Structures are given as structure tokens and as C-alpha cells.
Amino acid sequence: MKSVDLLFGIHCHQPVGNFDFVFEELVEKSYLPFLEVLDKHPGFKMTVHYTGGLLEWLEVHRPGLLEKLRELIRRGQVEMLGGGFYEPILAVIPEADRREQVLLLTRYLKEKLGAVPRGIWLAERVWDSSIVPALVQAGIEYVLVDDYHFTCTGFGPEQLHGYYMTEEEGQALAIFPIDSRLRYLTPFQAVDKSITYLEEMASDGGGRCAIVVDDGEKYGGWPDTYDWVYTQGWLDNFLATVESHRDWIHTKTFSEILDSEPPRGRVYLPTASYFEMGQWSLPADKAVILGRAHRQMERSASLEELRPFLHGGIWKNFLVKYPESNLMHKKMLFLTQEAKKIPPSPERDTAQLAIYRAQTNDAYWHGVFGGLYLPHLRHAIHYQLLVAESLIGDGEGFRCRLFDYDRDGSSEVMVSTPVYSCGIIPHLGGHLFDWGIRPWRVNLLNTLARRFEHYHECETEPGTTPPDTESICTIHDRESASDPCLREELCYDWYPRRAFIEHFFGDSADLAGFSRSDYDEQGDFVLGEYAIQQIEPDKRPELVLERNGKVRSGDQDFEVRVLKTFHFGDKQVSVTYRLANLSALPLRTRFGVECNLSMPANNGPGGRYYLDGEEPAEPSFVSRGEDVGVSEVKLSDEVMGGIVTFGWERPAALWRFPLQTVSQSESGWEKTYQSSVLTPSWPVTLEPGGEWTMRLSLGVSV
Amino acid sequence: MKSVDLLFGIHCHQPVGNFDFVFEELVEKSYLPFLEVLDKHPGFKMTVHYTGGLLEWLEVHRPGLLEKLRELIRRGQVEMLGGGFYEPILAVIPEADRREQVLLLTRYLKEKLGAVPRGIWLAERVWDSSIVPALVQAGIEYVLVDDYHFTCTGFGPEQLHGYYMTEEEGQALAIFPIDSRLRYLTPFQAVDKSITYLEEMASDGGGRCAIVVDDGEKYGGWPDTYDWVYTQGWLDNFLATVESHRDWIHTKTFSEILDSEPPRGRVYLPTASYFEMGQWSLPADKAVILGRAHRQMERSASLEELRPFLHGGIWKNFLVKYPESNLMHKKMLFLTQEAKKIPPSPERDTAQLAIYRAQTNDAYWHGVFGGLYLPHLRHAIHYQLLVAESLIGDGEGFRCRLFDYDRDGSSEVMVSTPVYSCGIIPHLGGHLFDWGIRPWRVNLLNTLARRFEHYHECETEPGTTPPDTESICTIHDRESASDPCLREELCYDWYPRRAFIEHFFGDSADLAGFSRSDYDEQGDFVLGEYAIQQIEPDKRPELVLERNGKVRSGDQDFEVRVLKTFHFGDKQVSVTYRLANLSALPLRTRFGVECNLSMPANNGPGGRYYLDGEEPAEPSFVSRGEDVGVSEVKLSDEVMGGIVTFGWERPAALWRFPLQTVSQSESGWEKTYQSSVLTPSWPVTLEPGGEWTMRLSLGVSV
């Protein structure tokens, strides 16, 4: 009789920093009902992965769910997968951290759930052969990737019903390919379609594996799935049907296969993830081209044959595509290296744990989920990094270092004081790009620029309605469903949204245009290269930056020197500007200084406010007209628990607007507050050789 | 005025083990004339890479050439590139070996040529981010890859006129992309085409780099290039023309750019090489599909836009595609790990050096060059591995180990004696797959199976005639030019060509069909799984393998047990077969045992012979009919310097034929001797429960 081994599993994950209500909702709609259904079908063996952050939350808030899981493990129905505890992309963290994160989850599972994982769930299936040695050292025997990884290197679908051995530095590891067809059948299509597929795969004598492990949130957590999976009973039906075919469908755990079947052969995989991730990681204009090619091949029916050869970029390109992601990544790298330099201590362990939390992948990238576009996820990363920094820094004193912090080949100035740490990037506008307030655990420059994303442009609008009543949409079907109202709000920034950015405005510039990045910049200072004129590391320096640039006024170009002197106060960072006209004609212009402040609160009551005196005046995420004659603006944020003051010497016209991005998530397009943009400006007239000065300060109430 | 920086370079390499006459010819036709022309144009700065193996050969045979090179370096005209000394694929050797190979070449260049390399030539441009830390540790600041690597991750051609920074584990490395258009223009197209291209690239204020470094053998060493490059004077003309435009074409070294220009940004590259390598590394049937897609995109003019997303496999897949390559690689890995376990000594250093030699990439893969298909290159690898093995082994005694030698997830039996080392693979036919004779430094099982290659099937035959008289063909233009005579000889093996392979022949089987792998195999033992019945490690074992398999005879399937007992003598390996008929009917069949012997000599006088008594009888690479009543066959090989005897207890019919592959090289298709196939066979009649035995021996005259 023909038979097939079904290796079924789920992976459940919530990022560090996600809202409690999200956890709550997923427990109710997905995690708990799944286990309850499973509990009713003791003959159905499967494999389960919960990430460490989720387990920690459940331990505190829903110990009962863990108890249920422990029982399923105890009776041998569930095999647990390990992984990096806080679900990092293993390829982009240091080798020692890979090993420790995996060991951390292994120890947790053993202690709390009585399970010893032999395999891992590979976060976002980002495979890089460099991870093999650390996994082997951590006692891991197998890992799961997509069939796409295998087809990329020339394997045919008929070869993917078992596991293969790979090797790196002589270390061996087993790899199971997940069947993408099953991944789209379960639970989105009627149960009998999965059974038919399993029938096709069944063979005389058995031994073929049908492998499907995918996000647990598909089962009730994703839009529209609760009704389908539980109310309409897809899951119960699927498990019951499989059980009723137990004579030929054998549900097994991965370890059972490992112990009973030989590998199918050897394999070396390229650096890869699933196809869609390849598209998302490309620069958006290239992602458009790839998407178009993909759709065209689909239409011409050549996709099945050619898809193995059609690749996007690699995950690490997110660090190039989004400098904001790179800054988190490089701060993480810097701190984890620093942590390893200090002697072992409880503080160091706590710091290292905070760094592991900050390695959670979600906030570092963007695809069909919000990810990087969700400020609370980025704030959570910066929060953990500031926890670590406080514990391992030489915290008491003042320190100034000049080194290539962001790994772009040029040096940044990194300043650390007891109250804050900050970074200035001389070769890119001399911006303040990082300002972490230690007591608040908030990086006030956790901003995000508005940029073109490939889904902003789409040729066709894929339907979100399933073709029949026997299936529901996956989130990928929804991916390109745009919102016409939000489409009108699309606008793109041409520079990163940081602090102390110098603008020269012409007469036609106004707040409306400026807030859409649609105005004529008259100077070349926004992204210009500054030279470091003076810096005295390890003394409280006056960092002096200098740039001779161009300013256009009327029909003429003027040579203008800007001296930009940073002062690092106890609770404030100030900049004194000294503008000089080096040309032979008088220059009339308008000089503005832009500061972005990213406040951690959400929209709504109890959130971010501009203050009028000590009283909340207006939410800082509301746009407002030009204020004239202003010398100071204060912002309060109740999550942060303090006040930020941005002030200057002489009254200015003040433009303020909230910077909001338009991005997609699993439930469609959404608009998200990223920072409050504050730009005071002054009319400036400079005779040849003349000078003009202004001092501005950003201060915090800590 | 517009200007451009030209970073021009050559990479010169010959594999360890190549024939002296090949070195000689290349010195005369390429290496020396190139330097002579360069010497006449002192204003033309450039970059040069010679691999260590070539430098060692030149030092002995052509010290004058090195003297000329040293002079060019001394006067600052030439910058030398470093690299892995023996040109390994850095990604597939252990991290410690990467570092040491690079340091070895750096020290050599410093000592012998007075050059301190800051960058490396990356062998076959096989990039893998895991190589970064070792390079940085070895003091390397930059590396060269193709523009294809960059476009794969979303870069546009306009972004590739400078260098980028990458990072791995926090270590930073600069990467220069080589311009593929210039790579095809020089020297194959008229000089003015290169100049026009440089004109297009030139920009106001300069700062853009035109980067081209490619095989030095293009300049005189490849077919037809000597006449074009030297007799017709392309090179002299190119250098003179560039010099005449010195006001706007600035020839520079890579270090000059590194010291004067900032990087263009950050980059993370995928595991990749050039596009063609991606195709070659795929399984051949998939390579056909990719080639077809490529040609179709070319025809539909979508190639330029889509090529960045069109990828083949990765280099490491050669180790899967060719198990013969994998066996060299895994032996190399095993020995380099063993070497590191023994205490430092001159012997260990010599062994490690031999292992570095055995890491030379050429014999491990196949593309437009013969590579793996050239037995002398593989013999050179095995030679070095046997040198190392002799030095680091516990050579004196007898040792038997059971472990996963080839990393396929199942164990092999590895036996080591003072005279030889060998390996048996129980789960794949119980073959003897490796037999290294230490005194000869020859692996007699350095065989290669005949297999389908993508170029065996081609839709179109690309012309080898250039379109006009102002250009010549590159070797890629020639790639698919097949030879109709050789095409008729194509046949493919369905099992690896090793020793002690059990065949059951039907009446219709004959030598002609057998030698083309075109016959009906009646048994399932050739690739069948044997169980280990008995083994006593660390004693001289009688390794007993057992398999219950099927043999077809007439219209019936018989169950047959084969016991296969290996005896490991001082100078021979013997196998005693015990066949038993487990079925209820008598079985009539013909039982044959195939042994392949790979002899290192070339065709022609002084090469390989069958012996008649002590006298050379017939070259062993000649096919001959069936000999009847033979009990022994002897083979002599003058390169090996000894005799191999294959004998058996009772007279047999003996089939012998040379196994020859048909493969492409840079000069077209060629047929290559890989092994002498010897298959004695006996008529066997087995009553139900009956047994039949035979003992066969392979012995060496050491």
C-alpha cells in the first residue's frame, strides 16, 4: 500500500516590544484554540516552535497555555523546535551570539517544558552557510528551510521529500525542505485538496516526507482566518481527516525521520530566504522590475520552470536599503563586541540579554508585515540597546570617539555622557543621527524617512476575494491591495530625517511643499560633506564642523561657509551656526534648521503633545501652520515620561509637521507617525564677507 | 574637463600539476610579451596578480621574468595583488587555511618581489561573506568581484564606478566591482571601442573608476589571441592610446583609489560568482533550462533588465554535482583537520603546504576549461593529499575507522596501512572508492564517470567567427561549439566508476553495450545498500558486507544474498564473494565484478600498458574484445612507476575498455581517458539454497 509521512508544524512568534493587546488577541484567536484542537486528536503528531520572547510573555500572562503545551510534549505528540531565543536573523549576528541565543532557547525548553530540541526554526528562513558551525556547537542536528532554497541550486521538486546533509568547515547539519505547495494549501484551501496532494505524494513502501511548517498565526491570527480555521472548523476537520487516513498518512516528528531514514544526499545552499523576501530586500525600483518579470512569467506559463533561477536580493541588503535599520544593526554589533570586552559579571549578563532582545529581527526589515515601519518595534530595539549601553558603558564620564560606526568607510563622531549617547556624521550633512536618552531608554532620533516602496506602484490590483467559498486569501494575495486615499499621500524624502539639518529656502518655499519634500532647496548642505575642523577626544569637545558650500539666490550661486559647532551639555546638545558669505555680492536667503524628534507614544490620548507652558496644547502628530516669532517649542510624551525642549536665540518662523509613512502590513496599507519635524527659519542677509550666527539647543528634562 | 580613472589589471594562474610545456608556452606567448610591452609604456600604471604556484614555477624556470616584474613594481608602475597562494576557492577551505594561504602569498611577494599586497584577487570571484574575517586578519583591505555580484543585489551599472564597504562580524572590507563590458572589450575589440567606452564614463571633476581585471592569459594565451594582441599589436596600441589621452584617462592602482577616494557606500553581496559559473554549477539538465531562458531573454531584449535576477547555482554545488570532486574536497578537509591536531614540526608544515597545494581550485570544477575532466589535475591533487597523509598519519600501523568521510550522512569504512589508504562505501554498492598508494602518491581510483553536460545539448551552434576583422572571439563565444564526431561518442554512466562493483548480466549483454553503459543490468547490487556484518576497528579486519538483493533471470526475480568480504593485505586489497540463491528456483546468470583503475600516465609511448608477462603488450587505453579463460591482468604505468595486478581464483571472460569522457575546454571538445575498466565475469548456476564463491585481488608492486 502506498503511504506518506506527514511532517506538520507551526512556528509562533511575536517580536520583543509588541503591544500586550496583540499578544492577548493572538492567544485567544490562534495559539490557544490551536492547541485545544490538537489536544482532541492525540493521534496527530506534529512539531511546534514558539520563540523565546513569546514564551516569556506566556509564562507571565498565560501559564495555562504553556501547561497545555507541556502536556502535549510529555505524551510525545509534539516535538519542540529550538532557534535563536529572540528570533534573530542568525546570519547577521556574531557567531558567539548565534550559539548563545540557540543555547538559551534550548535550556529554556528543557527547564520549562521538558523538551530537548534537536532542530531549529530558522528565522525567516534566512540561510547562510556561515551559521552551521554555531548550530552544530549548540547541539543542533537539523534545520528547516524552504523548497525554494533547494530549487535555487538545481534540485527538482521530486527530490524534496526527505532531508539532505550540508557541511561547513567540516561540520555536518541535516536540512529539511518545506513544501511550498502544502504551505499554501494549509489552511487556505479545503481539506480535501491537501489530502489529494498527499495522495499524489504517497509511494509504495513509503519513506517520502510531506513537510510543512509555517507561521502559527495563519491559524486564526491572520485576517479572516479565525472564522475559517475554527468557526468553520478547518483545523479540526484537517486533523480528523488525516487521522482517519492513518493507514497511509503517518504523522511524524522530524526527529523520528532523522532516526529512521537516511539522508537523500548532500546539499550546499546559497544565501537565500523565500522568493518574496528576495524581492522585498531589493531596492524598490528593482523590486518593481522583478515583480513585473514574475507576473509576466506567470502569464506565459514559464514561471514554474524558471522560478528557481529568478532571485531577488539577500536579507542583508535591508541594511543597505534602509540606513535606519543599519544604524540599529551597527549599534547592536558595537555593543555586543563591547560587552565581550568587559569581565564577566551579572551586569554584563543582563546587558548581553538586552542585546539578544535587540537582535529580534522584525524591526530590521520590511515585507508584507510592517516591520521597520512600526516605530514601537524600533523603539523596543533602541530601548534594549540603551539598557545594554547603560550597563556596559564607562557610564560615569564623558567620552568622544571618532570611528567608522556605521561601517560606511568614513568616521562618525560618537559622544557618550552619563545622560545620553549621540552620534554625528560629518560626511553626510553633519547631522546628529542618534540621540539616546539613557534614563528614558529612548532614542529621540529613531526616525524613518518616507521612501518609494515597490508596492506603491502596481500594474494590477490583485483581488482579495478568493475564487470560491472553499478557500481564503493568504496575506501574499493581499500584498498589493492599495488604499486609494493613502496613495494620494505618498511622497518621498531625499535625505534621512535627523537633527541639525541646514536648509536654505527660496521665496517660494512653504510648509505645505516642505512637508511633502516638494520644494526647491537652495543650498547643498543637507547631504553635503563637512570637514572636522576641531575635535578633542576624551575631553568635552566643541566639535567644530566646516563646509564651504553653495547657496542659490535669485539667479546666482553664492559661496557660503557654514561653521557648525556642537556643544555637549549635561542634558542638552547645542549647535552654534556661523554663516559667512564668501562671494562678492550680497546674499539674501532664508536659513532653516530641521530637527526630527521621534517620540515613542502612540497617537491618541496620553500620548505626544506640544506644550503651552506646562500644559498639553496640541498633539504633536497634528500638522499646523507656520508660527511666527517663536523661540522655543516643548514636546511632552507620556510613554517617554519627560519633556524635550528645542530652542534658539532669536525668534523664528517655525514650521512643524508630523512625518508619516505609508506602508503595507498584513491587513493592508497604513499611515504611521515616525517623527515630529520642527524647522525654525530666519531671513538672512549677508554682505560679502559678512557673518551671521545662531545657536540652537535640544534639551531633555531628565 | 571630463576625466576617468582606469584601474587595469591582469590575473595569471596555472594550476598545481599542470604540464611544464603548458607553463613554457604561456610564458612565451603571454606572460613575458605582456610585461615587455608594459615596460615600454612607463606611464601606464596597472595591477598584476600571479598565483603562488605560477610564481614558484617561474622562480625556478624563468627567474628573468620575475626580475622584470620586480622592476615594474619598484618603479611604482605595477601594484601586486595577493590572494590564496595556490588559488583555492576561499569559501570552501577552512577559515584557518584561508588566512594562512593569503599570508603565504603576502610574505612571498614581500620577500621575492618587494611588494606588499593590500588587496586580493578572489579565485573565480567566488564570493562568500564568510571569507571576510580571515582576509581582514591577514591584513587585506580590498577585494575584486564582478559587477554581476553587485547587480544581483540591486545595484545599477551607474553605481559601479568606485568601491563599496562590506562587513562581516563587524570586520570591514572594501570591494571593487569589475566592469563586465570592459572585460569583453579588452582585448577582443578594437582599441577605439574601449576608448569610446571610457569617454562615456568620464565625468566632470573625475572620480569615476573604470575597473577591469581579467585573466592574463587572454593576452596571448587563449586561442588566436597571440596574433591579435602582439603580432597585430593590440596591447601596444591600447597602452599607447591610453597614454596619449593621459590628460583625461588616469591609469591608477587600486591602492591609490583607496587612499584618495571615499567609498561609494555600503554593500552586502550574495554568495555568487560570475553568471556563467552559476550555470556551470547547476545540474546539467537545469543548466540547459537556464541557458535556454538566457538566450530567449537575449532575443526578446529583456536580458539587460532581467539578468541581475537570473541566477544559476553556487560554486559549492560542484561538490554535489560531481561526487569525484567531493571526495577530493572531503579528503582535503579531513587531512587539514588532522594536520592541525598534531604538534608543530617541520613534517607538519610540509604536510600543510601539500594540503594548500591540494586546495588549488581547477580540478574541483568544470566550466569552459577542462578542470575536473583533466585527470592529470586530479592526480596532482591526490598526489599532494598522499604526501600530506604520509607525513601526518600514524603511518606505521594498520588503522580502520568508520565515520562519515564524504559528509553524506552515512558512514564509510576508511582503512589505512603503511602502504596504502582506502575507503569502502557500504551504503552505495559496497564499492572501494579510494585507493591511494603511498609510495607512488597515486590514487588508483581517481576516476570520473561519463555524464551529461549542458553543452552536450545545444539548440544553436554559436559561430566562432567574429562579426568583423576588428575583433576576435572570446572563449565564451566558443563555448558551445561541439564536435560532431565526438557527439556520436557521448554516453552516460549511471553509477560511479569505482572498484568491486557487482554486475549480473543477461544473455544479451556484450562488451560493446557494456562499455557504453547501454545494457540490461539484471541485479540491483551496483548501487545497492550493503549492511556491515562485521568490522573490528583497529585490528586488521575482515570487513564483511552483506546484501539481500534481487537478480532477474529470464522472466523471474530471484532473491540473492551477496556476502562481500574485504581483506586488507600489505600490498593488496582482496574481496571474497559468496553468492547465495534464497529463492525456490534454480538461478542461471552471469556474475561480473568491475574494477576501474585510473593510471596517471598520458596516452602515448612511455605510458600505460597491459603487460604480457613482464613485457608491455598493449596500451591500456585501447579497447579490445573479450578475452576468455583469463585469471589475471597486469597494468604498468611509467609515470606511476609500478605494476597493478588484478587477479581472481578461476578463469573468467574478461572485458576491458578505456573509459573516456567527452568534455569541452577553451579550445573545443575533447575526449579524455579517465580509467581502464576491467570486468571479469563467470557463468553462475545456483540451485535454491546453493552457494558460489570467488576471490578477487587488486595488488600493487611497491
mmCIF file of C-alpha atoms in Angstrom, chain A residues 91-96 98 128-130 151-159 165-172 262-263 265-271 281-283 285-287 289-290 292-293 297 305-306 308-314 316-317 319-323 326 329-330 333 337 404 406-410 529, chain B residues 91-96 98 128-130 151-159 165-172 262-263 265-271 281-283 285-287 289-290 292-293 297 305-306 308-314 316-317 319-323 326 329-330 333 337 404 406-410 529:
data_model
loop_
_atom_site.group_PDB
_atom_site.id
_atom_site.type_symbol
_atom_site.label_atom_id
_atom_site.label_comp_id
_atom_site.label_asym_id
_atom_site.label_seq_id
_atom_site.Cartn_x
_atom_site.Cartn_y
_atom_site.Cartn_z
ATOM 1 C CA ALA A 91 23.280 35.269 9.618
ATOM 2 C CA VAL A 92 23.619 38.893 10.766
ATOM 3 C CA ILE A 93 24.618 38.434 14.386
ATOM 4 C CA PRO A 94 28.091 37.466 15.575
ATOM 5 C CA GLU A 95 28.922 33.782 15.736
ATOM 6 C CA ALA A 96 29.126 33.741 19.547
ATOM 7 C CA ARG A 98 24.242 32.728 17.385
ATOM 8 C CA ASP A 128 23.681 31.460 5.204
ATOM 9 C CA SER A 129 26.168 28.620 5.404
ATOM 10 C CA SER A 130 28.198 30.571 7.947
ATOM 11 C CA THR A 151 15.369 24.527 -6.237
ATOM 12 C CA CYS A 152 17.669 27.557 -6.446
ATOM 13 C CA THR A 153 20.617 25.240 -6.501
ATOM 14 C CA GLY A 154 19.126 22.868 -9.057
ATOM 15 C CA PHE A 155 17.004 20.376 -7.131
ATOM 16 C CA GLY A 156 13.723 19.273 -8.657
ATOM 17 C CA PRO A 157 10.511 19.044 -6.598
ATOM 18 C CA GLU A 158 10.594 15.233 -6.791
ATOM 19 C CA GLN A 159 13.860 15.275 -4.844
ATOM 20 C CA MET A 165 23.156 16.833 4.669
ATOM 21 C CA THR A 166 25.148 20.017 4.381
ATOM 22 C CA GLU A 167 28.608 20.842 5.648
ATOM 23 C CA GLU A 168 30.564 23.936 6.597
ATOM 24 C CA GLU A 169 34.107 23.871 7.941
ATOM 25 C CA GLY A 170 33.639 20.088 8.079
ATOM 26 C CA GLN A 171 30.612 20.353 10.405
ATOM 27 C CA ALA A 172 27.546 18.429 9.241
ATOM 28 C CA PRO A 262 18.898 8.057 5.744
ATOM 29 C CA PRO A 263 19.501 11.454 4.163
ATOM 30 C CA GLY A 265 22.027 13.157 -0.338
ATOM 31 C CA ARG A 266 24.260 16.162 0.119
ATOM 32 C CA VAL A 267 23.432 19.803 -0.443
ATOM 33 C CA TYR A 268 25.063 23.232 -0.331
ATOM 34 C CA LEU A 269 22.543 26.059 -0.248
ATOM 35 C CA PRO A 270 23.020 29.621 -1.438
ATOM 36 C CA THR A 271 22.452 32.592 0.834
ATOM 37 C CA SER A 281 15.150 43.177 0.054
ATOM 38 C CA LEU A 282 15.898 44.677 -3.365
ATOM 39 C CA PRO A 283 15.959 48.437 -3.914
ATOM 40 C CA ASP A 285 12.789 50.188 -8.262
ATOM 41 C CA LYS A 286 14.466 46.826 -8.853
ATOM 42 C CA ALA A 287 11.744 45.060 -6.883
ATOM 43 C CA ILE A 289 11.143 45.071 -12.269
ATOM 44 C CA LEU A 290 11.403 41.676 -10.612
ATOM 45 C CA ARG A 292 6.840 42.563 -13.323
ATOM 46 C CA ALA A 293 9.052 39.754 -14.655
ATOM 47 C CA MET A 297 6.383 34.567 -16.494
ATOM 48 C CA GLU A 305 10.313 26.185 -14.942
ATOM 49 C CA LEU A 306 12.146 29.461 -14.415
ATOM 50 C CA PRO A 308 14.326 28.519 -9.454
ATOM 51 C CA PHE A 309 16.542 30.859 -11.457
ATOM 52 C CA LEU A 310 14.678 34.033 -10.614
ATOM 53 C CA HIS A 311 16.132 35.607 -7.476
ATOM 54 C CA GLY A 312 15.888 38.904 -5.718
ATOM 55 C CA GLY A 313 18.433 40.189 -3.243
ATOM 56 C CA ILE A 314 19.606 38.831 0.080
ATOM 57 C CA LYS A 316 21.436 41.714 4.432
ATOM 58 C CA ASN A 317 20.568 44.191 1.702
ATOM 59 C CA LEU A 319 20.812 47.089 5.918
ATOM 60 C CA VAL A 320 21.767 48.946 2.740
ATOM 61 C CA LYS A 321 18.226 49.741 1.609
ATOM 62 C CA TYR A 322 17.262 51.202 4.991
ATOM 63 C CA PRO A 323 20.079 53.130 6.712
ATOM 64 C CA ASN A 326 21.738 49.638 9.541
ATOM 65 C CA HIS A 329 22.335 46.761 13.465
ATOM 66 C CA LYS A 330 25.668 48.521 13.864
ATOM 67 C CA LEU A 333 27.208 44.919 16.777
ATOM 68 C CA GLN A 337 31.508 43.489 20.922
ATOM 69 C CA ASP A 404 33.506 54.161 11.464
ATOM 70 C CA ASP A 406 28.007 52.620 10.640
ATOM 71 C CA ARG A 407 30.621 50.768 8.525
ATOM 72 C CA ASP A 408 30.306 53.051 5.528
ATOM 73 C CA GLY A 409 34.061 53.550 5.325
ATOM 74 C CA SER A 410 34.075 57.055 6.857
ATOM 75 C CA GLU A 529 30.228 66.747 3.361
ATOM 76 C CA ALA B 91 34.844 29.837 0.551
ATOM 77 C CA VAL B 92 35.378 26.058 0.604
ATOM 78 C CA ILE B 93 38.513 25.779 2.701
ATOM 79 C CA PRO B 94 38.651 26.122 6.482
ATOM 80 C CA GLU B 95 38.988 29.593 7.921
ATOM 81 C CA ALA B 96 42.498 28.988 9.253
ATOM 82 C CA ARG B 98 42.152 30.927 4.170
ATOM 83 C CA ASP B 128 31.019 34.249 0.233
ATOM 84 C CA SER B 129 30.759 36.686 3.109
ATOM 85 C CA SER B 130 32.266 34.124 5.439
ATOM 86 C CA THR B 151 23.729 43.929 -9.826
ATOM 87 C CA CYS B 152 22.422 40.721 -8.231
ATOM 88 C CA THR B 153 21.723 42.661 -5.092
ATOM 89 C CA GLY B 154 20.070 45.568 -6.859
ATOM 90 C CA PHE B 155 22.865 47.945 -7.875
ATOM 91 C CA GLY B 156 22.614 49.700 -11.225
ATOM 92 C CA PRO B 157 25.596 49.958 -13.603
ATOM 93 C CA GLU B 158 25.838 53.703 -12.941
ATOM 94 C CA GLN B 159 26.633 52.961 -9.301
ATOM 95 C CA MET B 165 32.436 48.720 2.008
ATOM 96 C CA THR B 166 31.141 45.416 3.264
ATOM 97 C CA GLU B 167 31.142 43.980 6.755
ATOM 98 C CA GLU B 168 31.019 40.569 8.378
ATOM 99 C CA GLU B 169 31.182 40.008 12.127
ATOM 100 C CA GLY B 170 31.917 43.725 12.339
ATOM 101 C CA GLN B 171 35.023 43.435 10.142
ATOM 102 C CA ALA B 172 35.146 45.878 7.227
ATOM 103 C CA PRO B 262 35.882 57.651 -0.220
ATOM 104 C CA PRO B 263 33.782 54.526 -0.696
ATOM 105 C CA GLY B 265 28.521 53.287 0.061
ATOM 106 C CA ARG B 266 27.882 50.010 1.793
ATOM 107 C CA VAL B 267 27.169 46.626 0.251
ATOM 108 C CA TYR B 268 26.362 43.063 1.243
ATOM 109 C CA LEU B 269 26.889 40.574 -1.560
ATOM 110 C CA PRO B 270 25.198 37.227 -2.054
ATOM 111 C CA THR B 271 27.150 34.004 -2.402
ATOM 112 C CA SER B 281 27.481 24.653 -11.253
ATOM 113 C CA LEU B 282 23.844 23.658 -11.807
ATOM 114 C CA PRO B 283 22.867 20.064 -12.516
ATOM 115 C CA ASP B 285 19.562 19.464 -17.081
ATOM 116 C CA LYS B 286 18.873 22.633 -15.126
ATOM 117 C CA ALA B 287 21.797 24.363 -16.814
ATOM 118 C CA ILE B 289 16.920 25.313 -18.976
ATOM 119 C CA LEU B 290 18.800 28.328 -17.668
ATOM 120 C CA ARG B 292 17.597 28.476 -22.919
ATOM 121 C CA ALA B 293 15.970 31.179 -20.767
ATOM 122 C CA MET B 297 15.705 36.887 -22.957
ATOM 123 C CA GLU B 305 16.941 44.359 -17.420
ATOM 124 C CA LEU B 306 16.464 40.838 -16.082
ATOM 125 C CA PRO B 308 20.567 40.682 -12.426
ATOM 126 C CA PHE B 309 17.694 38.457 -11.306
ATOM 127 C CA LEU B 310 18.691 35.437 -13.344
ATOM 128 C CA HIS B 311 20.980 33.197 -11.314
ATOM 129 C CA GLY B 312 22.317 29.702 -11.557
ATOM 130 C CA GLY B 313 23.679 27.732 -8.637
ATOM 131 C CA ILE B 314 26.606 28.357 -6.320
ATOM 132 C CA LYS B 316 29.765 24.599 -3.788
ATOM 133 C CA ASN B 317 27.175 22.729 -5.824
ATOM 134 C CA LEU B 319 30.716 19.179 -4.832
ATOM 135 C CA VAL B 320 27.209 17.781 -5.180
ATOM 136 C CA LYS B 321 27.181 17.625 -8.974
ATOM 137 C CA TYR B 322 30.486 15.745 -9.111
ATOM 138 C CA PRO B 323 30.974 13.231 -6.266
ATOM 139 C CA ASN B 326 33.520 15.983 -3.301
ATOM 140 C CA HIS B 329 37.379 18.076 -1.101
ATOM 141 C CA LYS B 330 36.470 15.898 1.861
ATOM 142 C CA LEU B 333 39.162 18.752 4.763
ATOM 143 C CA GLN B 337 41.867 18.959 10.291
ATOM 144 C CA ASP B 404 31.052 9.876 7.606
ATOM 145 C CA ASP B 406 32.213 12.155 2.436
ATOM 146 C CA ARG B 407 29.623 14.005 4.587
ATOM 147 C CA ASP B 408 26.633 12.318 3.019
ATOM 148 C CA GLY B 409 25.168 11.426 6.410
ATOM 149 C CA SER B 410 26.189 7.728 6.308
ATOM 150 C CA GLU B 529 22.918 -0.696 0.098
#
